[in-house]
Coordinates of C-alpha atoms in Angstrom, one line a residue:
M58 CA 0.0 0.0 0.0
E59 CA 1.4 3.4 -1.0
Q60 CA 1.7 5.6 2.1
Q61 CA 1.0 9.3 2.3
H62 CA 3.5 11.5 4.1
L63 CA 2.9 15.2 4.8
I64 CA 5.3 18.0 5.7
H65 CA 3.2 21.0 6.5
R66 CA 5.9 23.7 6.4
Q67 CA 9.7 23.9 6.0
S68 CA 11.9 26.7 7.1
W69 CA 15.6 26.9 6.2
H70 CA 18.1 29.2 7.8
I71 CA 21.4 29.6 5.9
T72 CA 24.6 31.4 6.9
A73 CA 26.9 32.3 4.0
T74 CA 29.2 35.1 2.8
T75 CA 27.7 38.1 1.2
T76 CA 29.4 37.3 -2.1
N77 CA 27.6 34.1 -2.8
A78 CA 24.4 34.3 -0.6
L79 CA 21.8 34.7 -3.4
A80 CA 23.4 31.9 -5.5
L81 CA 23.6 29.6 -2.5
Q82 CA 20.0 30.3 -1.6
A83 CA 18.8 29.3 -5.1
K84 CA 21.0 26.2 -5.0
V85 CA 19.6 25.1 -1.6
A86 CA 16.0 25.8 -2.7
G87 CA 16.6 23.5 -5.7
L88 CA 17.9 20.7 -3.6
V89 CA 15.1 21.0 -1.1
Q90 CA 12.5 20.7 -3.8
S91 CA 14.4 18.0 -5.7
N92 CA 12.8 14.6 -6.5
E93 CA 15.9 12.8 -5.0
L94 CA 15.4 14.4 -1.5
Q95 CA 11.6 13.7 -1.6
K96 CA 12.2 10.1 -2.6
Q97 CA 14.8 9.4 0.1
L98 CA 12.6 11.0 2.8
S99 CA 9.6 9.1 1.7
D100 CA 11.6 5.8 1.9
A101 CA 12.7 6.7 5.4
F102 CA 9.2 7.5 6.5
D103 CA 7.9 4.2 4.9
A104 CA 10.4 2.3 7.0
L105 CA 9.5 4.0 10.2
V106 CA 5.7 3.5 10.2
S107 CA 3.3 0.9 8.8
P108 CA 0.4 1.9 6.6
Q109 CA -1.9 1.3 9.6
E110 CA -0.4 3.9 11.9
W111 CA 0.3 7.6 11.9
L112 CA 3.1 9.5 13.6
V113 CA 2.4 13.2 14.0
L114 CA 5.1 15.7 15.1
E115 CA 4.4 19.4 15.6
R116 CA 8.0 20.3 15.0
L117 CA 11.3 18.7 14.1
D118 CA 14.6 20.7 14.1
I119 CA 17.9 19.5 12.5
Q120 CA 21.2 21.3 12.2
L121 CA 23.6 20.8 9.3
H122 CA 27.1 22.0 10.1
N123 CA 29.7 23.4 7.7
L124 CA 29.1 22.1 4.2
P125 CA 31.5 23.1 1.5
E126 CA 29.6 24.6 -1.5
E127 CA 31.2 22.3 -3.9
E128 CA 30.0 19.2 -1.9
L129 CA 26.6 20.7 -1.1
E130 CA 24.4 18.5 -3.3
P131 CA 25.4 15.0 -2.1
R132 CA 26.1 16.0 1.5
L133 CA 23.0 18.1 2.2
I134 CA 20.7 15.3 1.1
E135 CA 22.6 12.7 3.0
Q136 CA 22.7 14.7 6.2
V137 CA 19.1 15.8 6.0
V138 CA 17.8 12.2 5.5
R139 CA 20.1 10.8 8.2
Q140 CA 19.2 13.3 10.9
V141 CA 15.5 13.2 10.1
R142 CA 15.5 9.4 10.4
E143 CA 17.4 9.5 13.7
Q144 CA 15.1 12.0 15.2
L145 CA 12.0 10.2 14.1
E146 CA 13.2 6.9 15.4
H147 CA 14.0 8.6 18.8
Q148 CA 10.6 10.2 19.0
K149 CA 8.7 7.0 18.2
A150 CA 10.8 5.0 20.7
K151 CA 9.8 7.6 23.4
L152 CA 6.2 7.2 22.5
L153 CA 6.2 3.5 22.6
S154 CA 7.9 3.5 26.0
S155 CA 5.3 5.8 27.6
N156 CA 1.6 5.6 28.3
Y157 CA -1.0 6.8 25.8
T158 CA -2.0 10.5 26.3
A159 CA -4.9 12.2 24.7
E160 CA -3.0 15.4 24.0
N161 CA 0.6 15.3 22.9
S162 CA 2.7 17.3 20.5
T163 CA 4.1 14.0 19.2
V164 CA 1.5 11.3 18.7
N165 CA 1.6 7.8 17.3
F166 CA -1.8 6.5 16.6
S167 CA -3.9 4.3 14.3
A168 CA -5.9 5.4 11.3
E169 CA -9.1 5.2 13.4
E170 CA -7.7 7.5 16.1
R171 CA -6.4 9.9 13.5
T172 CA -9.9 10.2 12.0
L173 CA -11.6 10.8 15.3
K174 CA -8.9 13.3 16.4
A175 CA -9.5 15.2 13.2
L176 CA -13.3 15.1 13.8
C177 CA -12.8 16.5 17.3
Y178 CA -10.4 19.2 16.0
F179 CA -13.0 20.3 13.5
L180 CA -15.9 20.4 16.0
K181 CA -13.8 22.7 18.2
N182 CA -12.2 24.9 15.6
G183 CA -14.2 24.8 12.4
V184 CA -11.3 23.6 10.3
L185 CA -9.4 20.3 9.9
P186 CA -5.9 19.9 11.2
W187 CA -3.1 20.3 8.7
W188 CA -2.3 16.6 8.9
Y189 CA -5.7 15.4 7.8
E190 CA -7.1 15.9 4.3
V191 CA -10.4 14.5 3.1
S192 CA -11.0 13.3 -0.5
G193 CA -14.7 14.0 0.0
H194 CA -17.3 14.4 2.8
E195 CA -18.9 11.0 2.1
A196 CA -15.5 9.3 2.5
F197 CA -14.9 11.3 5.7
E198 CA -18.2 10.1 7.2
T199 CA -17.4 6.5 6.2
D200 CA -14.1 6.7 8.0
I201 CA -15.8 8.2 11.1
L202 CA -18.4 5.4 11.2
K203 CA -15.6 2.8 10.9
S204 CA -13.7 4.5 13.7
F205 CA -16.8 4.6 16.0
E206 CA -17.1 0.8 15.4
W207 CA -13.4 0.3 16.2
V208 CA -13.7 2.3 19.5
G209 CA -16.6 0.1 20.5
N210 CA -15.2 -3.3 19.5
A211 CA -11.5 -3.4 18.9
A212 CA -9.6 -0.5 20.5
P213 CA -7.5 -1.1 23.6
A214 CA -9.4 0.0 26.8
T215 CA -7.0 2.9 27.5
V216 CA -7.2 4.2 23.9
S217 CA -11.0 3.9 23.7
G218 CA -11.4 5.7 27.0
A219 CA -9.1 8.5 25.9
V220 CA -10.9 8.8 22.5
R221 CA -14.4 8.9 24.1
A222 CA -13.1 11.7 26.5
Q223 CA -11.9 13.7 23.5
V224 CA -15.3 13.4 21.7
Q225 CA -17.1 14.4 24.9
S226 CA -14.9 17.4 25.3
A227 CA -15.4 18.5 21.7
L228 CA -19.2 18.3 22.1
A229 CA -19.5 19.8 25.5
S230 CA -20.2 23.3 24.2
A231 CA -23.1 24.5 22.1
T232 CA -20.6 25.3 19.3
G233 CA -19.4 21.7 19.0
A234 CA -22.9 20.2 19.2
R235 CA -24.3 22.6 16.7
R236 CA -21.4 22.0 14.3
L237 CA -22.0 18.2 14.5
V238 CA -25.7 18.6 13.7
N239 CA -25.2 21.1 10.9
Q240 CA -22.4 19.4 9.1
F241 CA -23.0 15.7 9.3
S242 CA -25.6 13.1 8.3
D243 CA -28.1 11.3 10.6
N244 CA -25.9 8.2 10.6
I245 CA -23.0 10.2 12.1
L246 CA -25.4 11.8 14.7
A247 CA -26.7 8.4 15.7
G248 CA -23.2 7.0 15.9
T249 CA -22.1 9.9 18.1
V250 CA -25.0 9.5 20.5
S251 CA -24.2 5.8 20.8
L252 CA -20.6 6.6 21.6
L253 CA -21.5 9.3 24.1
L254 CA -24.0 6.9 25.8
S255 CA -21.2 4.3 26.2
A256 CA -18.9 7.0 27.5
A257 CA -21.4 8.1 30.1
G258 CA -21.7 4.6 31.4
A259 CA -21.4 4.5 35.2
A260 CA -20.6 8.2 35.3
A261 CA -24.2 9.0 34.6
K262 CA -26.8 8.9 37.4
A263 CA -29.5 6.4 36.7
D264 CA -32.3 8.9 37.1
A265 CA -30.6 11.3 34.7
L266 CA -30.4 8.7 31.9
A267 CA -33.9 7.5 32.6
A268 CA -35.2 11.1 32.3
Y269 CA -33.2 11.5 29.1
R270 CA -34.7 8.4 27.6
E271 CA -38.2 9.3 28.6
F272 CA -38.0 12.7 27.0
E273 CA -36.6 11.1 23.9
S274 CA -39.5 8.7 23.7
I275 CA -42.0 11.6 24.1
I276 CA -40.4 13.5 21.2
Q277 CA -40.4 10.4 19.0
A278 CA -44.0 9.7 19.8
Q279 CA -45.0 13.2 18.8
N280 CA -43.1 12.8 15.5
K281 CA -42.3 16.5 15.2
Q282 CA -39.8 16.3 12.3
A283 CA -39.3 20.1 12.3
F284 CA -37.5 20.0 15.6
Q285 CA -35.3 16.9 15.2
H286 CA -32.0 18.7 14.4
K287 CA -32.4 21.1 17.3
L288 CA -33.3 18.3 19.6
F289 CA -30.4 16.2 18.5
E290 CA -28.1 19.2 19.3
L291 CA -29.5 19.4 22.8
K292 CA -29.3 15.6 23.2
V293 CA -25.6 15.7 22.3
L294 CA -25.0 18.5 24.7
F295 CA -26.7 16.6 27.5
L296 CA -24.7 13.4 26.9
A297 CA -21.4 15.2 26.6
N298 CA -21.9 17.0 29.9
I299 CA -23.3 14.2 32.1
S300 CA -21.2 13.3 35.1
A301 CA -21.5 11.4 38.3
A302 CA -21.1 14.5 40.5
A303 CA -23.8 16.6 38.8
P304 CA -25.9 15.3 35.9
A305 CA -26.8 17.9 33.3
I306 CA -30.4 16.8 33.0
N307 CA -31.8 20.0 34.5
S308 CA -30.1 22.4 32.1
W309 CA -30.7 20.0 29.3
L310 CA -34.4 19.7 29.9
T311 CA -34.6 23.5 30.4
A312 CA -33.0 24.1 27.1
M313 CA -35.3 21.5 25.5
I314 CA -38.5 23.1 26.9
K315 CA -37.4 26.6 26.0
Q316 CA -37.0 25.5 22.4
L317 CA -40.4 23.8 22.4
E318 CA -42.0 26.7 24.1
A319 CA -40.5 29.1 21.5
E320 CA -42.1 27.0 18.8
Q321 CA -45.4 26.9 20.7
V322 CA -45.7 23.1 20.7
T323 CA -48.2 22.8 23.5
A324 CA -48.8 19.1 23.1
L325 CA -45.2 18.3 23.7
L326 CA -45.0 20.5 26.7
E327 CA -48.1 18.9 28.2
A328 CA -46.6 15.4 27.6
V329 CA -43.4 16.5 29.4
F330 CA -45.3 17.8 32.4
K331 CA -47.4 14.7 32.7
S332 CA -44.3 12.6 33.3
K333 CA -43.7 12.2 37.0
L334 CA -40.0 11.5 36.3
L335 CA -39.5 14.6 34.2
K336 CA -41.5 16.7 36.6
S337 CA -39.1 15.8 39.4
F338 CA -36.5 17.8 37.5
V339 CA -38.6 20.6 36.0
K340 CA -41.6 22.4 37.5
E341 CA -44.5 24.1 35.7
Q342 CA -46.0 27.5 36.2
V343 CA -48.9 29.1 34.2
V344 CA -48.7 32.8 33.7
P345 CA -52.4 33.9 33.7
Q346 CA -51.8 36.8 31.3
K347 CA -50.2 34.7 28.5
R348 CA -51.2 31.2 29.5
E349 CA -47.7 30.0 28.6
F350 CA -45.7 27.2 30.2
I351 CA -42.6 28.4 32.1
Q352 CA -40.1 26.0 33.6
I353 CA -38.2 26.6 36.9
I354 CA -35.1 24.7 37.6
S355 CA -35.1 22.6 40.8
E356 CA -32.9 24.5 43.2
K357 CA -31.3 21.4 44.6
Q358 CA -30.0 20.1 41.3
T359 CA -29.0 23.2 39.3
I360 CA -26.1 22.8 36.9
A361 CA -24.9 24.8 33.8
L362 CA -23.8 23.1 30.6
T363 CA -20.2 23.6 29.7
P364 CA -19.7 27.2 28.7
E365 CA -18.7 28.2 25.2
A366 CA -15.0 27.8 24.7
T367 CA -13.0 31.0 24.4
D368 CA -11.4 31.7 21.0
N369 CA -8.2 29.9 21.6
N370 CA -8.1 29.0 17.9
K371 CA -5.8 31.8 16.8
E372 CA -2.7 30.0 18.1
R373 CA -3.6 26.8 16.2
I374 CA -4.5 28.7 13.0
A375 CA -1.0 30.3 13.2
E376 CA 0.4 27.0 12.0
G377 CA -1.7 27.3 8.8
V378 CA -4.7 25.6 7.3
V379 CA -4.4 23.9 3.9
I380 CA -7.2 25.1 1.5
K381 CA -8.2 24.1 -2.0
N382 CA -9.7 27.4 -3.1
A383 CA -6.8 29.8 -2.6
G384 CA -7.4 31.3 -6.1
L385 CA -10.6 32.8 -4.8
I386 CA -8.5 35.8 -3.8
L387 CA -8.4 36.8 -7.5
A388 CA -12.2 37.5 -7.4
A389 CA -12.0 39.8 -4.3
P390 CA -12.4 43.1 -6.1
F391 CA -15.6 41.9 -7.7
L392 CA -17.2 40.6 -4.5
P393 CA -19.0 43.8 -3.4
G394 CA -20.8 43.9 -6.8
L395 CA -21.8 40.2 -6.5
F396 CA -23.1 40.5 -3.0
S397 CA -25.0 43.7 -3.8
A398 CA -26.5 42.1 -6.9
C399 CA -27.7 39.2 -4.8
K400 CA -29.1 41.5 -2.2
L401 CA -26.9 40.3 0.6
M402 CA -25.8 43.7 1.7
S403 CA -27.2 46.7 3.6
E404 CA -25.2 49.8 2.7
S405 CA -21.6 48.6 3.2
K406 CA -22.4 45.8 5.6
L407 CA -22.7 42.1 4.6
I408 CA -25.9 40.8 6.2
Y409 CA -26.5 37.3 4.9
V410 CA -23.1 35.7 5.5
D411 CA -24.2 32.1 5.2
K412 CA -25.5 32.8 1.7
A413 CA -22.3 34.8 0.8
I414 CA -20.1 31.9 1.9
A415 CA -22.1 29.5 -0.2
L416 CA -21.9 31.9 -3.2
L417 CA -18.1 31.9 -2.9
H418 CA -18.0 28.1 -2.9
Y419 CA -20.2 28.1 -6.0
L420 CA -18.0 30.7 -7.6
V421 CA -14.9 28.5 -7.3
F422 CA -16.3 25.0 -7.8
G423 CA -19.6 25.4 -9.6
H424 CA -21.6 23.4 -7.0
L425 CA -22.9 23.6 -3.4
D426 CA -21.6 20.3 -2.1
Y427 CA -19.4 21.7 0.7
R428 CA -18.8 21.6 4.4
E429 CA -17.7 24.2 6.9
Y430 CA -14.1 22.9 7.0
E431 CA -13.7 23.9 3.4
T432 CA -14.7 27.5 3.9
L433 CA -12.0 29.2 6.0
L434 CA -11.0 31.6 3.2
N435 CA -14.7 32.2 2.4
K436 CA -15.2 33.2 6.1
V437 CA -12.2 35.6 6.1
L438 CA -13.4 37.3 2.9
C439 CA -16.9 37.6 4.4
G440 CA -15.7 39.0 7.8
V441 CA -16.7 35.9 9.7
T442 CA -14.7 34.7 12.7
E443 CA -12.9 31.4 11.9
T444 CA -14.5 29.5 14.8
E445 CA -18.0 30.8 14.1
N446 CA -20.6 28.2 13.1
I447 CA -22.2 28.5 9.7
A448 CA -25.4 27.0 8.3
L449 CA -25.0 25.2 5.0
V450 CA -26.9 26.6 2.0
T451 CA -28.1 23.8 -0.3
E452 CA -29.7 25.9 -3.0
L453 CA -29.1 29.1 -5.0
S454 CA -31.7 30.8 -7.2
E455 CA -31.1 30.9 -11.0
A456 CA -30.6 34.7 -10.7
E457 CA -27.8 34.2 -8.1
K458 CA -26.1 31.6 -10.3
Q459 CA -26.3 34.0 -13.2
H460 CA -24.7 36.7 -11.2
V461 CA -21.8 34.4 -10.4
E462 CA -21.3 33.5 -14.1
E463 CA -21.4 37.2 -14.9
L464 CA -18.6 37.8 -12.4
L465 CA -16.5 35.1 -13.9
R466 CA -16.9 36.6 -17.4
A467 CA -16.1 40.1 -16.1
M468 CA -12.9 38.7 -14.6
I469 CA -12.0 37.2 -18.0
S470 CA -12.9 40.4 -19.9
H471 CA -10.8 42.6 -17.6
W472 CA -7.9 40.2 -17.5
G473 CA -6.9 40.4 -21.2
A474 CA -4.3 37.6 -21.0
L475 CA -7.0 35.0 -20.5
K476 CA -8.4 35.8 -24.0
N477 CA -11.0 33.1 -24.8
T478 CA -10.9 31.3 -21.5
S479 CA -14.3 29.9 -20.3
P480 CA -15.6 30.4 -16.8
D481 CA -14.9 26.8 -16.0
G482 CA -11.4 27.2 -17.4
L483 CA -10.8 30.1 -15.0
R484 CA -12.1 28.0 -12.2
E485 CA -9.8 25.0 -13.0
G486 CA -6.8 27.0 -13.9
F487 CA -6.7 29.6 -11.2
L488 CA -9.5 29.6 -8.6
Q489 CA -9.3 25.9 -7.6
R490 CA -5.7 26.3 -6.4
R491 CA -4.2 24.8 -3.2
G492 CA -2.8 27.1 -0.6
N493 CA -2.0 27.7 3.0
L494 CA -3.9 30.3 5.1
I495 CA -2.0 31.5 8.2
R496 CA -2.9 33.8 11.0
K497 CA -0.3 36.5 11.6
E498 CA -1.3 38.3 14.8
E499 CA -4.3 40.4 13.6
T500 CA -3.8 39.8 9.9
W501 CA -4.0 36.8 7.6
L502 CA -1.4 35.5 5.2
L503 CA -2.5 33.5 2.1
Q504 CA 0.3 31.5 0.4
V505 CA -0.8 30.1 -3.0
E506 CA 0.7 27.0 -4.6
Q507 CA 2.4 27.9 -7.9
N508 CA 1.5 26.7 -11.3
T509 CA 3.0 27.1 -14.8
L510 CA -0.1 29.3 -15.7
D511 CA 1.0 31.8 -13.2
I512 CA 3.0 33.7 -15.8
L513 CA -0.3 35.3 -16.7
L514 CA -0.5 36.9 -13.3
Q515 CA 2.1 39.4 -14.6
Q516 CA -0.7 40.9 -16.7
L517 CA -3.4 40.9 -13.9
P518 CA -4.8 44.4 -14.0
W519 CA -5.7 44.6 -10.3
T520 CA -3.8 44.0 -7.1
I521 CA -4.3 41.1 -4.6
S522 CA -1.3 41.7 -2.4
Y523 CA -3.2 43.4 0.4
L524 CA -7.0 43.3 0.8
K525 CA -9.5 44.5 3.3
L526 CA -13.1 44.7 2.0
P527 CA -15.5 47.1 3.9
W528 CA -17.0 44.3 6.0
M529 CA -13.8 42.3 6.7
K530 CA -12.5 42.3 10.2
E531 CA -8.8 41.8 9.4
L532 CA -6.3 42.5 6.6
L533 CA -5.5 39.7 4.2
R534 CA -2.0 39.6 2.6
T535 CA -1.4 37.3 -0.3
D536 CA 1.9 35.7 -1.3
W537 CA 1.5 34.4 -4.9
A538 CA 5.1 34.6 -5.9

């Protein structure tokens, strides 16, 4: 089986005399990108790990001492490969001699652990980690379901316990629960609930789980399809927060009833309050003026769900996120016109950001089959915080699609070097470009993967080096050298 190895970012620091510095820099760059070095590193990585395991290191430093320029080519490659191999062998040996830990800067794990760690990372941060790339969302979900099965049936006890704890942590806030419900199929939701139930186990008080199951049966009996996703979100929140010391049933039921009350589902509320078990957690009052049901938390069992996590994502984003739509930056000067034509703006403010994010995906790929983890650049261009949840848009009007096509044709018309290029040709040649999006303090840096077509960028009649549209929160700098 051919193995996949990823090096997220390389940084080389060279000391040389001023007379030959530029020439030496070019020579080293050529060696670093050479097929020979890539092949030898790949062979070393193949020998270190099997196709069934993954070794992830956040950082690896090597130091090459004095290398004569005339011997640079053979000795640089030989020393790089040797030192990388030695350090990786040392790191792996340390891991195998220590106990498994859920969080570690250097981690050796199976394919199933890797998938679930990537899922948890996405639920918390809204993006996938740099070391995990999906070929398509359906394949991602297939891998998740296989990993759930592995945790339940085949994983070592210490590993399965750590993985369950990570999933619980990722879903303990409303952000994580909502992201799960918004971005994944019912099969994934059901599998997640099953995993959380098994994780709760003895930690859950019997009466809390009994109340949870009774409420679930009431909802299913009422068959209110309109509320299923919201109820699933709250169900996940409850199961992720349950503990032996203080079950979250009170806060969970309160949130449930608030949602039902907001939707004026009287029959469901009546069924809840007829249950002796549920009534022991939640009381009922009738306000004479409005005749509405209001719930009061039992004072002896009050608990809050896990609060929203603070935005600690900036440090993680600083390492960069791999994206597949880096060329979208080329369309930036045309976006105010597109959003205005689609009636997504009020004065200079972008109001309908979910629709705007969907339009940008359609602009690049010509379809709406997307997930939030593919939209980081879209979010930045729409002034949306990277961790903010988005709702998926599944349909555009014919008028909106036409406005997108008009934008593409306008780009081609203004960029004379493209000549007779079609809109799809522009998409495939420039917009669908891989890149790396990195947070630099209060700005963003977009690094775009190069292509032979990039010679046409010399005739681009507008600038993309620095961008801050009226509604954007931060400056975006582009490196398309």
